[in-house]
Coordinates of C-alpha atoms in Angstrom, one line a residue:
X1013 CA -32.1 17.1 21.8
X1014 CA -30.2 15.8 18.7
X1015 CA -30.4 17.6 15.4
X1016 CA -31.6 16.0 12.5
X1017 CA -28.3 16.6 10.8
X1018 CA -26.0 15.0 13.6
X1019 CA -28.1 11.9 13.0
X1020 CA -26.7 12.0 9.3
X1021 CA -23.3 12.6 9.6
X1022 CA -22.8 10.3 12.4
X1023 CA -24.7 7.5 9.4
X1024 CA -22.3 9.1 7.2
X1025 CA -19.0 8.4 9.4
X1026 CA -19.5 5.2 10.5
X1027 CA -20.4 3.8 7.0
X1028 CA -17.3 5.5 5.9
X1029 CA -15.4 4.1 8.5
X1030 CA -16.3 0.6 8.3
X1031 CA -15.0 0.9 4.5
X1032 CA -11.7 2.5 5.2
X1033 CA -9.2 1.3 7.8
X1034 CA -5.9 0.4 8.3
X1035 CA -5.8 -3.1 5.8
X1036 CA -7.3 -0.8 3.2
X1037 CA -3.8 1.5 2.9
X1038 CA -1.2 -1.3 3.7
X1039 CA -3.5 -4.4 2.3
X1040 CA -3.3 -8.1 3.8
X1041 CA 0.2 -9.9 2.7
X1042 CA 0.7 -12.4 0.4
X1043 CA 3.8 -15.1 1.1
X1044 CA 5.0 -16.8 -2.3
X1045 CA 6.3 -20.2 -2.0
X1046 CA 10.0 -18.9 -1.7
X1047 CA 9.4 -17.0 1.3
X1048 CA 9.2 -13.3 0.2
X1049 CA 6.5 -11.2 1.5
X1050 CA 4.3 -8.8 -0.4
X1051 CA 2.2 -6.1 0.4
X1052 CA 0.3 -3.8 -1.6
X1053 CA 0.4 0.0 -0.6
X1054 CA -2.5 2.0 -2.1
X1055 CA -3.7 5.6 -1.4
X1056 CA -6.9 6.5 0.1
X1057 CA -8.7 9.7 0.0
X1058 CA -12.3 10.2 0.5
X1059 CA -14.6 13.4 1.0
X1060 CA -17.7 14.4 3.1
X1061 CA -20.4 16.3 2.6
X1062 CA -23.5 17.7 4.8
X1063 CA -26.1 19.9 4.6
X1064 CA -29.3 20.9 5.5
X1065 CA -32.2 23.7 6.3
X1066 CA -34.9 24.5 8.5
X1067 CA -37.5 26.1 7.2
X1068 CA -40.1 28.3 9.3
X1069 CA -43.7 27.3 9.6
X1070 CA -46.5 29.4 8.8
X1071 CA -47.6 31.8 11.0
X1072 CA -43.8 32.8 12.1
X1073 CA -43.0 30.4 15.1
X1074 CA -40.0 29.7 15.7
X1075 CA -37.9 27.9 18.7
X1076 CA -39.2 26.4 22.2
X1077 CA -40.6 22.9 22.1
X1078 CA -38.6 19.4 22.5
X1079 CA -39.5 15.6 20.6
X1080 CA -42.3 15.3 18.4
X1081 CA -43.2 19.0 18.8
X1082 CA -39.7 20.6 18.2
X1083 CA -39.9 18.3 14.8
X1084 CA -43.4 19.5 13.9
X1085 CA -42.1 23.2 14.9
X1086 CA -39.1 22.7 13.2
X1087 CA -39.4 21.2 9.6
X1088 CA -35.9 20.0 8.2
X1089 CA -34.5 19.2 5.0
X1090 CA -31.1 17.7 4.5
X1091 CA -28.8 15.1 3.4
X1092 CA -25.1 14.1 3.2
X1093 CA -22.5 12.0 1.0
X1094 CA -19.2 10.5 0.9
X1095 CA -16.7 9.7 -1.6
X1096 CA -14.0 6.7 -1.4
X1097 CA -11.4 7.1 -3.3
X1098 CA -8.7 3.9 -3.4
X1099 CA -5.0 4.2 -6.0
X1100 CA -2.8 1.0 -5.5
X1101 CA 0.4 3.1 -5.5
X1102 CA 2.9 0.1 -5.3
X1103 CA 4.1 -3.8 -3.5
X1104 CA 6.4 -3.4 -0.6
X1105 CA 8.8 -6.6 -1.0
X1106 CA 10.4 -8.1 2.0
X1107 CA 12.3 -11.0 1.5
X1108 CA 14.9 -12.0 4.1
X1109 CA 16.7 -8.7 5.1
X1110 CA 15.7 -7.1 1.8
X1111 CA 13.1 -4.4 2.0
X1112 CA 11.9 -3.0 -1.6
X1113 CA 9.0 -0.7 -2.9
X1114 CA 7.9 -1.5 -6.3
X1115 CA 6.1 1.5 -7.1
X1116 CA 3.3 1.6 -9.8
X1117 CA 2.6 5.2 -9.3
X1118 CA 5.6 7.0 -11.3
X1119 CA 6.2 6.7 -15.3
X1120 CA 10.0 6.9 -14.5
X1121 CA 9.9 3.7 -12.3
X1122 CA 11.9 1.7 -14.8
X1123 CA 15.3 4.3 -14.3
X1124 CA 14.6 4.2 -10.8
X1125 CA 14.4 0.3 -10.6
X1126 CA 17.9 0.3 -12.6
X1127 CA 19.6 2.5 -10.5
X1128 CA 18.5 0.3 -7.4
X1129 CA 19.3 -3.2 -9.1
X1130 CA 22.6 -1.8 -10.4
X1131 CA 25.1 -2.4 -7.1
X1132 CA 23.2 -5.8 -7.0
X1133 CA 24.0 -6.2 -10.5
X1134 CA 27.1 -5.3 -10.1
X1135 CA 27.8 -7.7 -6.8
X1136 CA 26.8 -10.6 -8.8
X1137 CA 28.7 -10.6 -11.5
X1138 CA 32.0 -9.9 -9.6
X1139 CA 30.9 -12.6 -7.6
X1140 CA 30.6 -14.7 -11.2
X1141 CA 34.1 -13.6 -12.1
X1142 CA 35.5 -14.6 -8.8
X1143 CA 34.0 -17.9 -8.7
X1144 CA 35.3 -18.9 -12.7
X1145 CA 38.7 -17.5 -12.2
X1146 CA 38.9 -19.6 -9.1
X1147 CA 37.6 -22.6 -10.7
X1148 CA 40.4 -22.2 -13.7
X1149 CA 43.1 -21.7 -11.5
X1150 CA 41.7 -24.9 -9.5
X1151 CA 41.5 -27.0 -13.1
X1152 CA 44.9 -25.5 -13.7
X1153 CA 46.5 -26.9 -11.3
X1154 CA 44.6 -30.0 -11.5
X1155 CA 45.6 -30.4 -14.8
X1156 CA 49.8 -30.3 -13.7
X1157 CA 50.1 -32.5 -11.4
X1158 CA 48.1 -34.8 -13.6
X1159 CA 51.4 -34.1 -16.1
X1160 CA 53.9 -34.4 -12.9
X1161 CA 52.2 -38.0 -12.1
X1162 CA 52.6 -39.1 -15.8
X1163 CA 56.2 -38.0 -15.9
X1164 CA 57.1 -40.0 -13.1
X1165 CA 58.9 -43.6 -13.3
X1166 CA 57.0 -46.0 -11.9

């Protein structure tokens, strides 16, 4: 014989369950139109309560009985709840070989974000200095033999 309260907790569960699984935490990606990948992360936390009482009938019986007659014997009260609770915490970013979490959950996330930018930063612009100084020394040198050729007698 099931107990009334089984019948509302297993209610309970399953209604709980169906709102809550895996795409709820890691939700469904997005692609932008350059090819980088985003996922939201969130955090999930819910609660679950039961309770309930039987309460004797007149006359001081208690026990025996199955079905109908354990239900008449037995009178029952009770009820349960749940809680959801659902925090976007941050985007995980994957685009190419780079893997980033953009987290919306800390006030110091903008210090954070700078200290992982800055050897990317850093990268670029050496690569920016590289790429000029070559380019002068490439006009340079354009620029005399231009002066050799005009020197020249023809």
């Amino acid at each position: 014989m099931e107990h009334p309260i089984q019948g509302l907790m297993q209610t309970a569960m399953s209604s709980i369950r169906e709102m809550v699984d895996v795409n709820t935490i890691i939700g469904d990606p997005v692609e932008t139109p350059d090819g980088t990948v985003i996922l939201p992360v969130s955090r999930v936390g819910f609660g679950f309560a039961a309770g309930g009482s039987e309460f004797q009938v007149s006359g001081g019986q208690q026990g025996g009985g199955s079905g109908q007659a354990a239900a008449k014997e037995h009178p029952f009260g009770g009820g349960s709840g749940g809680g959801v609770s659902i925090v976007p915490i941050g985007f995980l970013i994957v685009n190419g070989n780079n893997v980033r979490l953009l987290s919306t959950d800390h006030p110091n996330q903008l210090y954070d974000r700078l200290i992982d930018l800055a050897p990317t930063v850093v990268d670029k612009i050496q690569a920016l200095l590289r790429g000029s100084a070559g380019s002068k020394g490439k006009s340079q040198s354009a620029k005399e033999d231009d002066d050799e050729e005009r020197g020249k007698p023809m």
